[in-house]
CSV table of C-alpha atoms and ligand atoms in Angstrom, one decimal:
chain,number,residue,atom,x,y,z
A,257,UNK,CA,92.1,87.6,92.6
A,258,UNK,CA,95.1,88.1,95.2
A,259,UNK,CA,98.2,85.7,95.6
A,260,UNK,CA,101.0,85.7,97.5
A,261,UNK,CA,103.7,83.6,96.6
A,262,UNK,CA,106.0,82.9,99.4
A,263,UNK,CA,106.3,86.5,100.0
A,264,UNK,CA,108.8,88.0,102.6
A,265,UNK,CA,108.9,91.2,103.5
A,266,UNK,CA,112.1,92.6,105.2
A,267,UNK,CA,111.9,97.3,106.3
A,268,UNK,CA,115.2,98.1,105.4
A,269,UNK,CA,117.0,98.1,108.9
A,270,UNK,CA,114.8,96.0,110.3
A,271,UNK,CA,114.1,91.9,110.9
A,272,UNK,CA,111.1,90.3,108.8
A,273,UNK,CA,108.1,91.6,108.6
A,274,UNK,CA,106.8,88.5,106.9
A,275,UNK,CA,108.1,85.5,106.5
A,276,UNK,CA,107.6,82.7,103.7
A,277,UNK,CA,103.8,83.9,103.2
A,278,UNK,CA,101.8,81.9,100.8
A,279,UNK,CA,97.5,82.1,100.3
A,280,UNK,CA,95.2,82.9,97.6
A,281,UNK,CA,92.3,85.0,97.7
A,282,UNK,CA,89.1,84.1,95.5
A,283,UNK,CA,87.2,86.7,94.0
A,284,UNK,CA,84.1,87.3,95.7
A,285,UNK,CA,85.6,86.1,99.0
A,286,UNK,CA,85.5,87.9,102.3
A,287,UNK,CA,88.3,87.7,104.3
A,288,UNK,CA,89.4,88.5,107.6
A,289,UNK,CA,93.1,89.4,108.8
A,290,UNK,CA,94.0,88.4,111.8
A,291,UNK,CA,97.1,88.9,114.6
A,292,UNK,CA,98.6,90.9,117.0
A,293,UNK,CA,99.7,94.4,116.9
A,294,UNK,CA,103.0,94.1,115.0
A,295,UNK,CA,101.6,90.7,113.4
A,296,UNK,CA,102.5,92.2,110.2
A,297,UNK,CA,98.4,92.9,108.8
A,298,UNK,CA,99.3,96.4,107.8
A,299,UNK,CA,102.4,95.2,105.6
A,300,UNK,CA,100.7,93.1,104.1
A,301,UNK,CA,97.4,95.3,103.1
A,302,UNK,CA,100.3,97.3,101.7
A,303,UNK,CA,101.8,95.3,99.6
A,304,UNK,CA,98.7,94.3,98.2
A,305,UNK,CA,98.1,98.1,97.4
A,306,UNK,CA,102.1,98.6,96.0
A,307,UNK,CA,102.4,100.9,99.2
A,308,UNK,CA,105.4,98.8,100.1
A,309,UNK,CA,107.5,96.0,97.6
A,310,UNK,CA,108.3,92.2,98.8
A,311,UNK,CA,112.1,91.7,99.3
A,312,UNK,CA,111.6,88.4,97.5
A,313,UNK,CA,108.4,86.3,96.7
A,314,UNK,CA,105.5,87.9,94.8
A,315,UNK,CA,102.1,89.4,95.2
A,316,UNK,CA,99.6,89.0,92.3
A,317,UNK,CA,96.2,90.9,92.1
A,318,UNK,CA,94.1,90.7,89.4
A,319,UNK,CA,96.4,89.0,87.6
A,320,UNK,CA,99.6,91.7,87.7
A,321,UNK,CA,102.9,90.6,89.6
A,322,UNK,CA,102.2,94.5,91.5
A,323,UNK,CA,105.8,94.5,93.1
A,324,UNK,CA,107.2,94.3,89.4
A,325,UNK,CA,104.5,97.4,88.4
A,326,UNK,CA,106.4,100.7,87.1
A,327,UNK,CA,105.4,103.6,89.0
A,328,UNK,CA,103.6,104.8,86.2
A,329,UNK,CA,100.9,101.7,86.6
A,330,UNK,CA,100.6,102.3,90.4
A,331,UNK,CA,97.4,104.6,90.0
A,332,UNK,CA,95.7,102.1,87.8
A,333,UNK,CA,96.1,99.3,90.0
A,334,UNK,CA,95.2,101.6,93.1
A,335,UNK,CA,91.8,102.9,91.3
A,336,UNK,CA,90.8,99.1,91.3
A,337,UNK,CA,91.7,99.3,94.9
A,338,UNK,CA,89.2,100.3,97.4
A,339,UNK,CA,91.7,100.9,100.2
A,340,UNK,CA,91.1,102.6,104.2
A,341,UNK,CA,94.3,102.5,105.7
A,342,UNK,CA,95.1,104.0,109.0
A,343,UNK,CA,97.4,106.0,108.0
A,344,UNK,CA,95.0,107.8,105.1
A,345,UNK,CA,93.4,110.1,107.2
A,346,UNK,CA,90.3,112.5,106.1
A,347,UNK,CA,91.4,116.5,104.9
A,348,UNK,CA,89.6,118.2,107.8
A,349,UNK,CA,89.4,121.6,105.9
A,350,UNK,CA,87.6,120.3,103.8
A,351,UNK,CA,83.6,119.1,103.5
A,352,UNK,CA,82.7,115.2,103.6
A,353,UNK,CA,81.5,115.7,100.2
A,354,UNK,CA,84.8,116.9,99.3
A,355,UNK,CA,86.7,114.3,100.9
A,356,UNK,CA,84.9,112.0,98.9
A,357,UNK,CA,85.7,113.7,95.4
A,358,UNK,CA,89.2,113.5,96.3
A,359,UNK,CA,90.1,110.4,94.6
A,360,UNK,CA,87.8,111.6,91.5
A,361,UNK,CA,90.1,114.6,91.0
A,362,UNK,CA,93.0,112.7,90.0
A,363,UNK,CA,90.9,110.3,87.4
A,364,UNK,CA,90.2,113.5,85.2
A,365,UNK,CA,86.5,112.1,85.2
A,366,UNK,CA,83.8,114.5,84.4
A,367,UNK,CA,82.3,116.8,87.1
A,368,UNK,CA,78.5,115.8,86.8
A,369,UNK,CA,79.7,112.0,86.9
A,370,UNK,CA,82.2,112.5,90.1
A,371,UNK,CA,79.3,114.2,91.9
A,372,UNK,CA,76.9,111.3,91.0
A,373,UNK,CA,79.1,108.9,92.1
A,374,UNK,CA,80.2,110.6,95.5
A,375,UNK,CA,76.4,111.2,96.2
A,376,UNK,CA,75.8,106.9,95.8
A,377,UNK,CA,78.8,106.4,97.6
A,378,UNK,CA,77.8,108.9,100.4
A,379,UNK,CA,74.2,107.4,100.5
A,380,UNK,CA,75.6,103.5,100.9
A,381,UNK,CA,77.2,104.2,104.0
A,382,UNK,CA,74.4,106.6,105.3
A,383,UNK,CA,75.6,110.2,105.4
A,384,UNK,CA,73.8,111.3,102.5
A,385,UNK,CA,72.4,114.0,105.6
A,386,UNK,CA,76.0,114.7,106.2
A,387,UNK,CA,77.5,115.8,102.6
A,388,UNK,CA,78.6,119.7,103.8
A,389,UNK,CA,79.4,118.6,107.1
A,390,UNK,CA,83.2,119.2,108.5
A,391,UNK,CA,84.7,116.0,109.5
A,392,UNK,CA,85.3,117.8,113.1
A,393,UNK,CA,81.6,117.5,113.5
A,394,UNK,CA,81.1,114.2,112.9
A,395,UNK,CA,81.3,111.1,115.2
A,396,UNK,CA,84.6,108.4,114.9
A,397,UNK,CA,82.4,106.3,113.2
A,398,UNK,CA,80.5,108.6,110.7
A,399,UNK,CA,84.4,109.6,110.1
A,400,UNK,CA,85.3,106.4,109.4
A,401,UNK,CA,82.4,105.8,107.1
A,402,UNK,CA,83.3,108.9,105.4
A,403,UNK,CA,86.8,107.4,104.6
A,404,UNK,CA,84.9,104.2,103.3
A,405,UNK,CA,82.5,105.9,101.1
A,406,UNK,CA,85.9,107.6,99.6
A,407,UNK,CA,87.5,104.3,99.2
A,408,UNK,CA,84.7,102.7,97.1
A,409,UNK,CA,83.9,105.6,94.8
A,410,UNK,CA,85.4,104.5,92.1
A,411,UNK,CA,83.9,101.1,92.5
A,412,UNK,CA,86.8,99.0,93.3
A,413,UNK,CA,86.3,94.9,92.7
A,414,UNK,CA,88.9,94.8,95.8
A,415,UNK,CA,88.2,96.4,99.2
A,416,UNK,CA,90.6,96.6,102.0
A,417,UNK,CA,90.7,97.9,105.1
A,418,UNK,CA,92.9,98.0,108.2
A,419,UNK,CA,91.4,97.9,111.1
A,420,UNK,CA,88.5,99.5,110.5
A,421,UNK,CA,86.5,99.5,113.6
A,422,UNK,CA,89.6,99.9,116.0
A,423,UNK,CA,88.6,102.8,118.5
A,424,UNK,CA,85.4,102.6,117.6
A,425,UNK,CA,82.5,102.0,120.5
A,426,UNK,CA,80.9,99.0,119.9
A,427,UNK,CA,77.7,99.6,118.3
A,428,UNK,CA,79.4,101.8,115.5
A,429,UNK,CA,81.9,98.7,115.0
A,430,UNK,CA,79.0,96.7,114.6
A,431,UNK,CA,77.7,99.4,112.0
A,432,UNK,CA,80.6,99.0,110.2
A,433,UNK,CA,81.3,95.5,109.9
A,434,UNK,CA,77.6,95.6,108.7
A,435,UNK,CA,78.6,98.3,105.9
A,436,UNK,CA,82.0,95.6,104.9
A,437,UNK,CA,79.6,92.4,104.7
A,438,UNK,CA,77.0,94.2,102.6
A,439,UNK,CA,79.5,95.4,99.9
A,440,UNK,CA,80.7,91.8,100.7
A,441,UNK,CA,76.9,90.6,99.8
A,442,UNK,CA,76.9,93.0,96.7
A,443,UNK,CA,79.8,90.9,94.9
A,444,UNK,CA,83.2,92.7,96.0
A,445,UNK,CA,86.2,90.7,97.1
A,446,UNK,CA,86.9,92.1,100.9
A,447,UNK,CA,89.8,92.1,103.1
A,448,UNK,CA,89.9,93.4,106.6
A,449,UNK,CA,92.7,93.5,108.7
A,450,UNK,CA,91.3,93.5,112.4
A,451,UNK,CA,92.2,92.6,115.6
A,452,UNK,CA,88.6,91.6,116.8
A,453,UNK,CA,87.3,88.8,114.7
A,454,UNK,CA,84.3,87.9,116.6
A,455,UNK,CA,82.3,90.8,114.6
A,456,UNK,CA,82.4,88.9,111.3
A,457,UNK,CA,83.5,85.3,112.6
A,458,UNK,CA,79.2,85.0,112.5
A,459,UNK,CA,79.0,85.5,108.9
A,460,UNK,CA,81.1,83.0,107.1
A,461,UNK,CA,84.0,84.9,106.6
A,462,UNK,CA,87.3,83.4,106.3
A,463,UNK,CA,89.8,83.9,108.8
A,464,UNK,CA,93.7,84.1,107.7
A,465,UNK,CA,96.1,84.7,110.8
A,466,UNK,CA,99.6,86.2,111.6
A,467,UNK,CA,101.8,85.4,113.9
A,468,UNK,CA,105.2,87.1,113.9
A,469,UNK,CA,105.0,87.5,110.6
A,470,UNK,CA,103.9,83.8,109.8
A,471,UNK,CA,101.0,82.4,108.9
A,472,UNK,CA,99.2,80.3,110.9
A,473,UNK,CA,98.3,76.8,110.0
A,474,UNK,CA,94.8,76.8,110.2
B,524,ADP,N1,108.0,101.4,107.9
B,524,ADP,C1,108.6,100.5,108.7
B,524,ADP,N2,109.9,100.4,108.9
B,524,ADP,C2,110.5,99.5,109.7
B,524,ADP,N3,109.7,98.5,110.3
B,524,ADP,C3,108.4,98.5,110.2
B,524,ADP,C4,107.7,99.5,109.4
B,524,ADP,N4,106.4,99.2,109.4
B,524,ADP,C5,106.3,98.1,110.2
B,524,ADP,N5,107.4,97.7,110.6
B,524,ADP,C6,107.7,96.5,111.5
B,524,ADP,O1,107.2,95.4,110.8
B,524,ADP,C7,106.5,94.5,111.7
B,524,ADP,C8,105.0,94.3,111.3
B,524,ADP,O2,104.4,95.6,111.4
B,524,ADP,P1,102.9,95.8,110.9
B,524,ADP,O3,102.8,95.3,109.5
B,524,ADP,O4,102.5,97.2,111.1
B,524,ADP,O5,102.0,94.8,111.9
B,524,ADP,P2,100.5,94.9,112.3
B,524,ADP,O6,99.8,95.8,111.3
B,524,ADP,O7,100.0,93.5,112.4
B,524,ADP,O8,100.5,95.6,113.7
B,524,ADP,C9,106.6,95.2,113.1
B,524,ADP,O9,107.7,94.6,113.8
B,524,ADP,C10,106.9,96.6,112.8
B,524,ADP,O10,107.6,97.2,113.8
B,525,MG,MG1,98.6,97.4,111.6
């Protein structure tokens, strides 16, 4: 479902951001992402999602080579991404049901559908109560679920997250990594980037680490 062949990953300017990175993900597999801050988790979340290109090796997802996609394919593989980055944050002018519709908008599908499908995704993570709400209003972690309920809209077979439980207070974390292992349980292939392990370690889910760009033996 996702391979990385001996992938390095070099920010122009920069030193490695990964090094020599080789691992296959199974479809159906959940998968945690671990290392330390500047590890290089986020890089590699976006190269998965063609957010960033490998300076050599190559990164395979659903069988496409993604860093050899035109930029005209980029939206297809993305709308078979669910994807919460940090750096995709939620429009505050605008409603959580809104926020949700966004990624609808740009798929041309019909209105009636986009609605039904933002109302189930909306419902999955709990803030059916919530729909006309302004982000403002809401809590970090009802914020946060808002961005996943935006990410798996359009019913992705890949989800992936990045840290999606930092700053949160514990029991919403918890709430969270609930809402990742269900949609885990429900058949979808999940990666999450996070720095504290010990809220999925429990349930099975494989750990891949980084260090300094490398992966760990395990
Ligand atoms: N856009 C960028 N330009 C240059 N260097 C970057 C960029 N993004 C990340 N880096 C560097 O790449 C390394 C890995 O970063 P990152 O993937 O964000 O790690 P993590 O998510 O594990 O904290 C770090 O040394 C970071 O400073
Ligand atoms: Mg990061």
């Amino acid at each position: 479902m996702i391979q990385f062949d001996q992938v390095t990953m070099r920010y122009p300017g920069g030193h490695e951001a990964l090094c020599d990175v080789s691992f296959e993900i199974k479809h159906g597999e959940l998968v945690i992402l671990a290392g330390h801050s500047g590890a290089g988790k986020s890089t590699l979340l976006k190269l998965i999602a063609a957010l960033e290109r490998p300076t050599s090796g190559s990164v395979w997802v659903s069988g496409q080579d993604v860093g050899k996609l035109k930029s005209s394919q980029v939206p297809y593989l993305r709308r078979s991404l669910g994807l919460v980055m940090q750096d995709h944050r939620l429009l505050m002018d605008r409603s959580v049901l809104d926020n949700v519709l966004l990624p609808m908008r740009v798929t041309g599908l019909h209105e009636q559908e986009a609605l039904r499908r933002a109302h189930a995704a909306l419902e999955k993570v709990g803030l059916s109560a919530h729909e006309g709400s302004m982000p403002m209003t809401l809590s970090g972690g009802e914020q946060q679920r808002v961005a996943i309920a935006r990410a798996i809209v359009n019913r992705p077979t890949i989800l992936i997250a990045d840290e999606p439980t930092a700053h949160l207070d514990p029991a919403y974390a918890r709430e969270i990594a609930a809402l990742f292992r269900s949609f885990h349980a429900a058949g979808v292939t999940v990666l999450l980037a996070t720095h504290d392990d010990t809220l999925f370690s429990p349930y099975g889910a494989r750990r891949i680490e980084l260090v300094q760009g490398s992966l760990k033996d395990e």
